[in-house]
Coordinates of C-alpha atoms and ligand atoms in Angstrom, one line a residue:
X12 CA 88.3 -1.3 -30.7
X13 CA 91.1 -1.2 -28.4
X14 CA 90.6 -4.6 -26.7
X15 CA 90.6 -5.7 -30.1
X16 CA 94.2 -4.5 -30.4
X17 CA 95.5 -5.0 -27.5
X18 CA 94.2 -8.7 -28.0
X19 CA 95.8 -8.9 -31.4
X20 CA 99.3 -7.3 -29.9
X21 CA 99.1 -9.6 -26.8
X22 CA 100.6 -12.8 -28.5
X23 CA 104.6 -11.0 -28.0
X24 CA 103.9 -9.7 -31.6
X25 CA 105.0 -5.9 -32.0
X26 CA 103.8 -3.8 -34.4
X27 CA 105.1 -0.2 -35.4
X28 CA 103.3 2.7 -36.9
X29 CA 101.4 1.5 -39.5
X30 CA 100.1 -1.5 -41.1
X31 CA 100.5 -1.2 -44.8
X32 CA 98.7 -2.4 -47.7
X33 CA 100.5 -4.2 -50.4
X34 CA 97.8 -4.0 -53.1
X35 CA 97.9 -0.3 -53.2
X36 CA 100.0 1.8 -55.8
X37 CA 100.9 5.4 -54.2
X38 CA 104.2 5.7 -54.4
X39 CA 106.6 6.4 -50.8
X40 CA 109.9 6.3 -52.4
X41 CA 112.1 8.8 -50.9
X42 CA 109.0 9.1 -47.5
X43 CA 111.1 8.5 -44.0
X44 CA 108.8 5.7 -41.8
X45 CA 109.3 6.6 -37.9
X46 CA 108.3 3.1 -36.7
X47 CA 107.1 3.2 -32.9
X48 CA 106.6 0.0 -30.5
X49 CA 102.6 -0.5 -30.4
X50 CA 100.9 -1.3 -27.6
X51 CA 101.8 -4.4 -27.2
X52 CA 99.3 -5.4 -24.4
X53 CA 99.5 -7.3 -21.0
X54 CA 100.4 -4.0 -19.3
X55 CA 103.9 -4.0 -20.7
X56 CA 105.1 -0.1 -20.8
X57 CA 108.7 -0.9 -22.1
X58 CA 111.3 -3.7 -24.0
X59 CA 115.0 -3.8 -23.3
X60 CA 116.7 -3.8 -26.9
X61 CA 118.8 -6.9 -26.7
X62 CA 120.7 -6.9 -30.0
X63 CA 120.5 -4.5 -33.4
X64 CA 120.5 -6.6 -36.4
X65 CA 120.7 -3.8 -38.7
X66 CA 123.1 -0.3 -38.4
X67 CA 122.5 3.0 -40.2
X68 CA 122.8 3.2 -43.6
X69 CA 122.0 -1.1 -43.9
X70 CA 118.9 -1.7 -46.9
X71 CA 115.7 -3.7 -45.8
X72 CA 113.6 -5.8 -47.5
X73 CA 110.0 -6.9 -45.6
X74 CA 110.4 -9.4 -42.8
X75 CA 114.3 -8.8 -42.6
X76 CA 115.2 -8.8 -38.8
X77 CA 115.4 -5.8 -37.2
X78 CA 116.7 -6.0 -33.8
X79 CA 115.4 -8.6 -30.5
X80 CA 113.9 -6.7 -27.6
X81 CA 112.7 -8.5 -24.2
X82 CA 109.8 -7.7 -21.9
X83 CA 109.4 -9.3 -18.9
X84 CA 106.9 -12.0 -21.1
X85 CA 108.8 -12.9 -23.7
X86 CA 111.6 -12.7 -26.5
X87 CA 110.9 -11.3 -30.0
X88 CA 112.2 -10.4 -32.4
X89 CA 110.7 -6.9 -34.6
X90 CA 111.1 -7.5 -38.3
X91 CA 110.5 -4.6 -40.9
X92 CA 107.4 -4.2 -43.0
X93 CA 109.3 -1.6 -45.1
X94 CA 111.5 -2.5 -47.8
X95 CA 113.6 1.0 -47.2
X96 CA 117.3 2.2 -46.1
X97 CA 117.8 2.7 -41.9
X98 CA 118.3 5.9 -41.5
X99 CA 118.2 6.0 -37.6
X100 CA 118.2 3.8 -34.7
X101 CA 117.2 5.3 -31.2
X102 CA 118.3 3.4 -29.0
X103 CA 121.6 1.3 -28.1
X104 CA 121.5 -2.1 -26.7
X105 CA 120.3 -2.4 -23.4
X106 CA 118.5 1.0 -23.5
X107 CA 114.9 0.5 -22.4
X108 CA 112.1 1.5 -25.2
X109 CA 108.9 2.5 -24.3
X110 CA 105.4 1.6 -26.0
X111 CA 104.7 4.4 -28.1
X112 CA 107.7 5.5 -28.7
X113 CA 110.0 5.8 -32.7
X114 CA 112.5 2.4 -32.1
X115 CA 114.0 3.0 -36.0
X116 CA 113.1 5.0 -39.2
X117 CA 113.6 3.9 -42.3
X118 CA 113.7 5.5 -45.7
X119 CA 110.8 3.7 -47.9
X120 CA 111.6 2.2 -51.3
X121 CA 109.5 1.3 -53.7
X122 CA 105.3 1.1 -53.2
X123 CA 103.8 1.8 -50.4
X124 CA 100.7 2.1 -49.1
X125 CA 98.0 4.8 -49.5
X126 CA 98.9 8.2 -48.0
X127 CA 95.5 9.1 -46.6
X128 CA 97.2 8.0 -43.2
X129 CA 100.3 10.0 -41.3
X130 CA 103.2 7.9 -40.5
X131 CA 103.7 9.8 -37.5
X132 CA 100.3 10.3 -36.6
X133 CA 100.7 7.8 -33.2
X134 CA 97.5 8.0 -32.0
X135 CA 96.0 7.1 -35.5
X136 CA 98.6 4.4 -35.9
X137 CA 96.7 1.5 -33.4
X138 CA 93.4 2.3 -35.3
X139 CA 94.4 2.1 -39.3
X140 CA 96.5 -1.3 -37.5
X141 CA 93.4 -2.3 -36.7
X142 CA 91.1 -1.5 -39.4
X143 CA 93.6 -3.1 -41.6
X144 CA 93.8 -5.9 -40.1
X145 CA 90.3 -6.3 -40.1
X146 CA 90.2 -5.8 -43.9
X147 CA 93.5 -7.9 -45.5
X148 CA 96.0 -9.9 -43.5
X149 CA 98.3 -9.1 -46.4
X150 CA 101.7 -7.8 -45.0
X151 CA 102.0 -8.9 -42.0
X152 CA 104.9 -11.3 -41.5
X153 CA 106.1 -11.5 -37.5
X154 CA 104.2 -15.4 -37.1
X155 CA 107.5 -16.8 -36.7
X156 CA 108.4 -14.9 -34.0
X157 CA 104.9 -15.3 -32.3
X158 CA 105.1 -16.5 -28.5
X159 CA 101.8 -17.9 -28.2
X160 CA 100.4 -19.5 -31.3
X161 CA 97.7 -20.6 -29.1
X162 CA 96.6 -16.8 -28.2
X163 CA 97.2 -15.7 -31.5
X164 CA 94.1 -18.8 -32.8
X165 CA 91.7 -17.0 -30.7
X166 CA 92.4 -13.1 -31.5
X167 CA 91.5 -14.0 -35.3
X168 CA 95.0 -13.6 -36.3
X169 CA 96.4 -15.7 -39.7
X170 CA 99.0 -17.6 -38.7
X171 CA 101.2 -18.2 -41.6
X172 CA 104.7 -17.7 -42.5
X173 CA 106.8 -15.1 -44.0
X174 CA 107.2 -17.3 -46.9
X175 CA 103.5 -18.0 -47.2
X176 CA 102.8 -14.5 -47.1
X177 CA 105.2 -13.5 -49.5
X178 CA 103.8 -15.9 -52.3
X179 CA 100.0 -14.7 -51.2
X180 CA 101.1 -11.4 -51.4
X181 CA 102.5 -11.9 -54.9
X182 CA 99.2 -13.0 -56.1
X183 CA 97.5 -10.5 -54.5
X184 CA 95.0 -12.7 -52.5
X185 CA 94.1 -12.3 -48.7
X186 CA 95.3 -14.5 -46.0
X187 CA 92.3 -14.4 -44.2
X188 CA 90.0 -15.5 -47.2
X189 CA 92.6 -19.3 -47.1
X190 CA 91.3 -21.7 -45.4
X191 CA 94.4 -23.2 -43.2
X192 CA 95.7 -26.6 -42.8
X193 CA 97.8 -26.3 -40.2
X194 CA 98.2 -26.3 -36.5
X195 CA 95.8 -23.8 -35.0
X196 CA 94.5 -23.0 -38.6
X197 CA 97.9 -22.1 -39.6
X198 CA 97.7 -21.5 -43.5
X199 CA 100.5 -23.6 -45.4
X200 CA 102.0 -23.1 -48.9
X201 CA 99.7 -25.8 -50.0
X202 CA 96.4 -24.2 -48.6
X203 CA 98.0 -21.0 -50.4
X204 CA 98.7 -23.2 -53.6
X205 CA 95.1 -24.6 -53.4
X206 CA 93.2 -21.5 -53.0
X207 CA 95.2 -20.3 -56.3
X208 CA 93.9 -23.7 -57.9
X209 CA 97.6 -25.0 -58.5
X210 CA 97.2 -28.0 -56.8
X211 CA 94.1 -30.1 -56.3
X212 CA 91.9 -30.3 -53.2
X213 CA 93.4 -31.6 -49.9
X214 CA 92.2 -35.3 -48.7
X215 CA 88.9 -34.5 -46.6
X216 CA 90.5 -33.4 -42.7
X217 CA 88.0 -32.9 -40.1
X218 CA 87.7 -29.9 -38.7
X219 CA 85.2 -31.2 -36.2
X220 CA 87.4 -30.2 -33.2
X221 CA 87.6 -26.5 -34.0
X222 CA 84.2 -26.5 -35.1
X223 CA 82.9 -27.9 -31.8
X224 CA 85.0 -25.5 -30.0
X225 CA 82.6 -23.1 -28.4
X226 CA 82.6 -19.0 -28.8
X227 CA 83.6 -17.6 -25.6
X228 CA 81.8 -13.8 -25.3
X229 CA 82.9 -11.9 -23.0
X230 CA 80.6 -12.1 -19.8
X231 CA 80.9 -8.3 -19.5
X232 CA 83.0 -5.4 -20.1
X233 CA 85.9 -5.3 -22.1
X234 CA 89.7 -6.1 -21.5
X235 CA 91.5 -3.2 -19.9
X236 CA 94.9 -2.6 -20.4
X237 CA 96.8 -0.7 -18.0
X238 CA 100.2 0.8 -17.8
X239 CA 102.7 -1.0 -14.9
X240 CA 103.3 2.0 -12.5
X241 CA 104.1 2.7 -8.7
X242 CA 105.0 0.1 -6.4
X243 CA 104.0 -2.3 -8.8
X244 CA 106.4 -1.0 -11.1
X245 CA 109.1 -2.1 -8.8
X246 CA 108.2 -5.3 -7.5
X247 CA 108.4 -6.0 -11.1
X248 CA 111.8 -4.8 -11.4
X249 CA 113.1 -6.4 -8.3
X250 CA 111.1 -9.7 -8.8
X251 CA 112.7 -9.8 -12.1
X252 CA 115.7 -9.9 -10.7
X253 CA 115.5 -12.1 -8.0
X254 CA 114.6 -15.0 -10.3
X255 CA 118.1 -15.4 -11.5
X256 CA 118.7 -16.1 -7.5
X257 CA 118.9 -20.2 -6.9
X258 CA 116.5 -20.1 -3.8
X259 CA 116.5 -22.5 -0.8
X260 CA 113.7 -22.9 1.1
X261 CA 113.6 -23.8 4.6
X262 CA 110.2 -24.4 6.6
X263 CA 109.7 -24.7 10.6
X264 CA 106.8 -23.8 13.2
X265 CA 107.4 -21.7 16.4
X266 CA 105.1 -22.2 19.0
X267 CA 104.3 -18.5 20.4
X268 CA 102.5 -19.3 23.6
X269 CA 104.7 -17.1 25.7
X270 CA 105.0 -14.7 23.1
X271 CA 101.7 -14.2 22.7
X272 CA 101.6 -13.4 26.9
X273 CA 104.1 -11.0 26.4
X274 CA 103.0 -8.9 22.9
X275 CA 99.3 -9.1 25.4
X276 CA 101.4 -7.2 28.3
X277 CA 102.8 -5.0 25.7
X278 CA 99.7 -3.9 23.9
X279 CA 98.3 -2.8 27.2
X280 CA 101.2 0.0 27.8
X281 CA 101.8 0.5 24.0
X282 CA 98.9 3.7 23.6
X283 CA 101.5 5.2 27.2
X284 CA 104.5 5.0 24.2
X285 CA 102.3 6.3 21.4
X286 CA 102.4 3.5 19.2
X287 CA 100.9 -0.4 19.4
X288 CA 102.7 -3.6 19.6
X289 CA 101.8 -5.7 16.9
X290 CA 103.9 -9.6 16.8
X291 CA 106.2 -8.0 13.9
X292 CA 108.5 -6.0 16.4
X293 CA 109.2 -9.3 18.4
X294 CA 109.7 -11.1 15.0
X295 CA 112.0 -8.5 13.5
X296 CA 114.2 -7.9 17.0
X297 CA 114.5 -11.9 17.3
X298 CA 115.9 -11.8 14.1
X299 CA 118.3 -9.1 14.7
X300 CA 119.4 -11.4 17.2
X301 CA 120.1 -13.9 15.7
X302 CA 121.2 -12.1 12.8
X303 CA 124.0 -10.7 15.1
X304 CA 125.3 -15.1 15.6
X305 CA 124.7 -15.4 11.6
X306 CA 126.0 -12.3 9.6
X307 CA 126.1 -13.8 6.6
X308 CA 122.0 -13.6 6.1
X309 CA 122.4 -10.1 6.6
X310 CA 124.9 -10.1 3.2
X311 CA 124.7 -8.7 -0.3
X312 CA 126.3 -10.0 -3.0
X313 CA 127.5 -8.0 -5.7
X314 CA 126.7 -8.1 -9.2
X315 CA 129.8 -10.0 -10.3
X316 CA 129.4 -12.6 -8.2
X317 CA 132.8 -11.9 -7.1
X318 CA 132.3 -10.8 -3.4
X319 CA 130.0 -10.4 -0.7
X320 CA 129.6 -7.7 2.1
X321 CA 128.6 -8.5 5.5
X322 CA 126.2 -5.7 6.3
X323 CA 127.1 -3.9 9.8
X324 CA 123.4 -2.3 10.1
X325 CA 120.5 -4.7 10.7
X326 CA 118.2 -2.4 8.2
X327 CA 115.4 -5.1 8.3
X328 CA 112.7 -4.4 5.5
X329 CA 109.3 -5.8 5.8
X330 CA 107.1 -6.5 3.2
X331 CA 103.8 -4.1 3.0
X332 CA 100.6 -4.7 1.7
X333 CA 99.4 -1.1 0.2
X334 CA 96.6 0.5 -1.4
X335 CA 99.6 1.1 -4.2
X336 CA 101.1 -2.5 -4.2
X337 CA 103.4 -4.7 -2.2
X338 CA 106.2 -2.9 -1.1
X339 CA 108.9 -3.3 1.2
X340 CA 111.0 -0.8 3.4
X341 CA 113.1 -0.9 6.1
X342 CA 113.6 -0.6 9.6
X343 CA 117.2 1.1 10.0
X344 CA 119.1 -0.3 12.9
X345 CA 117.5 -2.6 14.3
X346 CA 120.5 -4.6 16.4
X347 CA 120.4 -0.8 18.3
X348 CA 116.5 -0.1 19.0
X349 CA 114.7 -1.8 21.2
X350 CA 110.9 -3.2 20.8
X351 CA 109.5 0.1 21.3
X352 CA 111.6 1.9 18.8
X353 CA 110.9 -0.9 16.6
X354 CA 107.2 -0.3 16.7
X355 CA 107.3 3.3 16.5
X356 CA 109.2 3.0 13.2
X357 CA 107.6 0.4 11.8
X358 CA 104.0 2.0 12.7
X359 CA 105.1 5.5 11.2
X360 CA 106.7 3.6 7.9
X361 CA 103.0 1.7 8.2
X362 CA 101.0 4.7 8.0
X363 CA 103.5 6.1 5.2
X364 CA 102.7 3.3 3.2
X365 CA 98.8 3.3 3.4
X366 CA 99.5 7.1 1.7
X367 CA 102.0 5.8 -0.7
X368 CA 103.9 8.4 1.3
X369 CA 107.0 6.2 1.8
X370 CA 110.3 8.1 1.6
X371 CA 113.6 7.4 -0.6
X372 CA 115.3 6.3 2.4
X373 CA 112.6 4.5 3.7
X374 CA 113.3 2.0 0.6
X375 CA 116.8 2.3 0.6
X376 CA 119.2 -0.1 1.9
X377 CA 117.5 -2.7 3.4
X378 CA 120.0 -5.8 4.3
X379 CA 117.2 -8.8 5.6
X380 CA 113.7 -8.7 4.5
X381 CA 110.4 -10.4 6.7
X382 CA 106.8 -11.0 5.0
X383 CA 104.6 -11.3 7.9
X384 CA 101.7 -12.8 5.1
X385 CA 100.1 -14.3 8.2
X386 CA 98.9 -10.6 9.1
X387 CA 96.6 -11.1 5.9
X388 CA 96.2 -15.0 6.0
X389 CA 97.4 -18.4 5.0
X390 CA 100.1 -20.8 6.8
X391 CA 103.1 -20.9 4.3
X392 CA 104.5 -18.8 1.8
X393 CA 107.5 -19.2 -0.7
X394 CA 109.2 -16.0 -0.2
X395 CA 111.2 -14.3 -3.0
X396 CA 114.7 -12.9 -1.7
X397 CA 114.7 -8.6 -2.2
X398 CA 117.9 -8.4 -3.9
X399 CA 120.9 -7.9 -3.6
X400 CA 119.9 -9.1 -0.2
X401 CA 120.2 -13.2 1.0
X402 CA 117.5 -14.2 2.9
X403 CA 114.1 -13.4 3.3
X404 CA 111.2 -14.8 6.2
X405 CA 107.8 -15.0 5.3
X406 CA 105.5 -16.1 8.5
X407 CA 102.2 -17.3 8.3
X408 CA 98.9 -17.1 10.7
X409 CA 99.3 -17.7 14.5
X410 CA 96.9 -20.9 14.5
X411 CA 96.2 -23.3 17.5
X412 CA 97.2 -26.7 16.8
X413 CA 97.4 -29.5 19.6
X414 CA 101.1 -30.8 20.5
X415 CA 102.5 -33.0 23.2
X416 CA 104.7 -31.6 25.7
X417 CA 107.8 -32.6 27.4
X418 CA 105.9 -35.2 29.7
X419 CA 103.9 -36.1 26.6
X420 CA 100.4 -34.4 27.6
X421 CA 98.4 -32.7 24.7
X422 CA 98.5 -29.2 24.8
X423 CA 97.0 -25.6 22.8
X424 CA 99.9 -24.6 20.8
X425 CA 99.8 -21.4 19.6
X426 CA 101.8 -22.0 16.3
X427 CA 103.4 -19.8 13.5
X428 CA 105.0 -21.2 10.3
X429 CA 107.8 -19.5 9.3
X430 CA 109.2 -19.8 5.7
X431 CA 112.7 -19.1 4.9
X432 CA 114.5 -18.5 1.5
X433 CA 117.8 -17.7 1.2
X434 CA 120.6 -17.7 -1.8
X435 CA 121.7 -21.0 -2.2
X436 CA 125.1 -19.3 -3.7
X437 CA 126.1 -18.3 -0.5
X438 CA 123.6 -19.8 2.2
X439 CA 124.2 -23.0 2.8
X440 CA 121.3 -25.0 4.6
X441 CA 122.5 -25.9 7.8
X442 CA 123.5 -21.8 8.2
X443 CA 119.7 -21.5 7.4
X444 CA 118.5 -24.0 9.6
X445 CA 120.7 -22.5 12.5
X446 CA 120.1 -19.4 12.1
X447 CA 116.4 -20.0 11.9
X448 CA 116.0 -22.4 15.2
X449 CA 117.9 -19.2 17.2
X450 CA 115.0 -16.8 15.8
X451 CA 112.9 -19.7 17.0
X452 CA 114.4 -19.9 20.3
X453 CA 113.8 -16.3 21.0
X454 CA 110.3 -16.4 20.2
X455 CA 110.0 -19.4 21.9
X456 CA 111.1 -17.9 25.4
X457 CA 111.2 -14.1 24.9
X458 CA 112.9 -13.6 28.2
X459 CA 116.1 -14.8 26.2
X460 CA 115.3 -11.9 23.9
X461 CA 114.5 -9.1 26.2
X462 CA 117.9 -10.6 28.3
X463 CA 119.7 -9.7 24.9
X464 CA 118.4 -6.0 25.0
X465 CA 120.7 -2.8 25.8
Ligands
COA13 N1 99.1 -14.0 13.1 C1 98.1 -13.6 13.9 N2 97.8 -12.3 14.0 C2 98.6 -11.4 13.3 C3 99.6 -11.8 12.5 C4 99.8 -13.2 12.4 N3 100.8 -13.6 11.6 N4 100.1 -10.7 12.0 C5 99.4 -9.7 12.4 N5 98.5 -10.1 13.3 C6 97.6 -9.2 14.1 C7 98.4 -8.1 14.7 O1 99.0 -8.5 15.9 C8 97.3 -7.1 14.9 O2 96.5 -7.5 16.0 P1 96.1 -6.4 17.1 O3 95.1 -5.5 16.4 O4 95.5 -7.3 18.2 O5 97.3 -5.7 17.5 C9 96.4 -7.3 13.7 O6 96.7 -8.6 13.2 C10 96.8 -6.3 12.6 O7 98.2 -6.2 12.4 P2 98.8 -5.3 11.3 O8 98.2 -3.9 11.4 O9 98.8 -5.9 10.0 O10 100.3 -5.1 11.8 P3 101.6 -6.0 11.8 O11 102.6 -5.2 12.5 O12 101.3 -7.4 12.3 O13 101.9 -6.2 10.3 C11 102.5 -5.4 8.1 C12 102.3 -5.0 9.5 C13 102.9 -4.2 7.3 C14 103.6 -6.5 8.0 C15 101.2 -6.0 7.6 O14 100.2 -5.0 7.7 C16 101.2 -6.3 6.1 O15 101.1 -5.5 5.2 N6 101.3 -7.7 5.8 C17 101.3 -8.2 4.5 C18 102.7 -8.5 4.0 C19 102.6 -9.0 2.6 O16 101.8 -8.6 1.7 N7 103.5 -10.0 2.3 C20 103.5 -10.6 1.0 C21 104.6 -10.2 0.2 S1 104.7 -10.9 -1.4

């Protein structure tokens, strides 16, 4: 049952409380309605409300608009099934309103629908939903605002419009008994018209197509629908953000023969220091580096576009595969520790991430971000910037590839790709590209790098 609803829900339709049935006859008059946001599937947990159509005290009729919310899918617009007064809204706009919980109620007019179910009764809300809309499609009017028409073909669900359902409504005959002539089965006035024997039949249309379309069972189990929470729950956030960023991307290869001689000598006396010397300290210190000749990667950018603050603290995040999700915390400081303190800190914030055990701090902060992807797989990445940071790094797998030296002989390079993105408001690409071939230099010949260390 609940994979059932979740499937119906998942097309951006919401749906509060309960479903209601137009052909029965107890009267509500007088009854306040506590609509609550439905599961509305895909995981969503919460809608920003973007804009109230309606204030206290305002009458509404079925299918009048009732406010536009946004998840991080999609746009929609909540309409009323009540024809009733508002007598409370809960939230203002841009509060955030989660699943489950009463967005409006509404003082019923009129009909309504039997009383054998609680209008506040939540948990018995999703299931009369449910087993009503298995029984009469009657009533339910939020088509138009539908995301995905093509979802909504395969839950079952009538596509029609308020209009249409008004006039079936009237005569008191079920959506889901019409046979539809429209796109995806979408019933029509005329279907509507024809069903009621108004009009005569409709010129013979195959419906070969859908009828060859095949059944799709599921191969097991059901669909699980879970609530966004943790690390995940803040990637989401972040990631949502960072798409209004205009990325540029910038790729290049390193080749990290003599760095791979030097993290060898290092990893020998790295169990003397407590800690081991994986490539990402040498990565993060070379870009500290060269962080130092390009401040402005190490920026943020405030929210009014209106300034931006070069950053005096190197706090260089890195992006960490968990058991709990991606997430990404920061090395405090780095243009003051050297390779050793590097590890250390990025080997105990390591081992705080495996036990989701990060810190406040840990996360806060951060001014440059790397994604060393490579530690995992793969060659390039298109890395998203952490705002309100300006640049991120994402390197890929040290591969060997052959290249021709200086005196043109073929030769085992060790390579790494690196992929830069950085915000095109403020990073220009030859900044990027500079920037970049200094972090390259330093990997390139590390005795630059360690010549640069206090
Ligand atoms: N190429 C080749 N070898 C690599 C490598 C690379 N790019 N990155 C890591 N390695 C090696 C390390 O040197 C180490 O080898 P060792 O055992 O000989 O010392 C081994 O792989 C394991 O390294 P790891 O424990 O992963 O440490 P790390 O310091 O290299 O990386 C993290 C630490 C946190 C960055 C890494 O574990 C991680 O989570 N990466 C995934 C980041 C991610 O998910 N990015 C996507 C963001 S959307």
């Amino acid at each position: 049952m609940s994979s059932l609803i979740s499937r119906r829900l998942i097309g951006g339709v919401f749906r509060f409380g309960h479903l209601r049935s137009l052909h029965s006859s107890s009267v509500w008059s007088g009854k306040v309605v506590q609509f609550k946001l439905s599961d509305i599937g895909e995981g969503i947990a919460e809608v920003q409300l973007k804009e109230w159509h309606v204030k206290t005290g305002d009458r509404v009729s079925q299918f009048d608009n009732l406010c536009d919310v946004q998840s991080d899918k999609a746009s929609v617009t909540i309409t009323s099934r009540y024809d009733g007064v508002i007598k409370r809204l809960y939230y203002k706009v841009d509060d955030v309103a989660p699943v489950g919980k009463a967005l409006v109620d509404i003082e019923l007019e009129g009909e309504g629908e039997d009383s054998a179910e609680s209008v506040d009764d939540d948990k018995s809300a999703q299931s009369a939903a449910a087993d009503k809309s298995k029984k009469a499609d009657g009533g339910k009017s939020s088509d138009e605002h539908e995301t995905s028409s093509s979802f909504a073909l395969h839950s079952g669900k009538v596509l029609a419009t308020p209009a249409v359902r008004r006039i079936a409504m009237e005569n008191k005959i079920k959506l889901g008994e019409v046979s539809g002539s429209g796109k995806n089965g979408r019933v029509m006035k005329e279907d509507v018209l024809r069903f009621l024997g108004h009009i005569g039949p409709a010129e013979t249309t195959s419906k070969a197509s859908d009828q060859s379309r095949p059944a799709f069972a599921p191969l097991s189990g059901q669909d699980k629908t879970i609530p966004i929470r943790g690390y995940t729950r803040i990637m989401m956030k972040t990631m949502t953000q960072a798409n209004t960023i205009p990325h540029f991307g910038y790729n290049d290869e390193v080749v990290v023969n003599r760095l791979i001689d030097l993290r060898a000598q290092l990893k020998k006396l790295a169990s003397e220091k407590g800690t081991k010397m994986s490539y990402m300290p040498l990565f993060i210190k070379a870009a500290s580096l060269a962080l130092t000749q390009y401040p402005v990667l190490n920026a943020s950018l405030d929210s009014s576009l209106e300034n931006i603050t070069y950053k005096s603290a190197h706090n260089i995040c890195v992006a960490m595969d968990t058991p709990g999700g991606l997430v990404v915390p920061n090395i405090k400081h780095c243009e003051q520790r050297n390779l050793w303190e590097i590890a250390l800190e990025l080997n105990r914030l390591q081992e705080a991430g495996k036990r989701q055990q990060l810190d406040r701090n840990d996360l806060a902060d951060g001014t440059f971000t790397l994604s060393n992807i490579g530690a995992i797989g793969g060659t390039y990445a298109s890395p998203v910037i952490f705002p309100p940071q300006v640049a991120i790094g994402a390197l890929g797998k040290i591969e060997v590839h052959p290249r021709y030296d200086h005196h043109m002989q073929i030769y085992p390079a060790h390579l790494v790709k690196v992929s830069w993105a950085a915000d095109h408001r403020v990073i220009d690409g030859a900044t990027m590209a500079r920037f970049s071939n200094v972090w390259k230099e330093y990997l390139e010949n590390p005795a630059l790098m360690i010549a640069e260390m206090r």
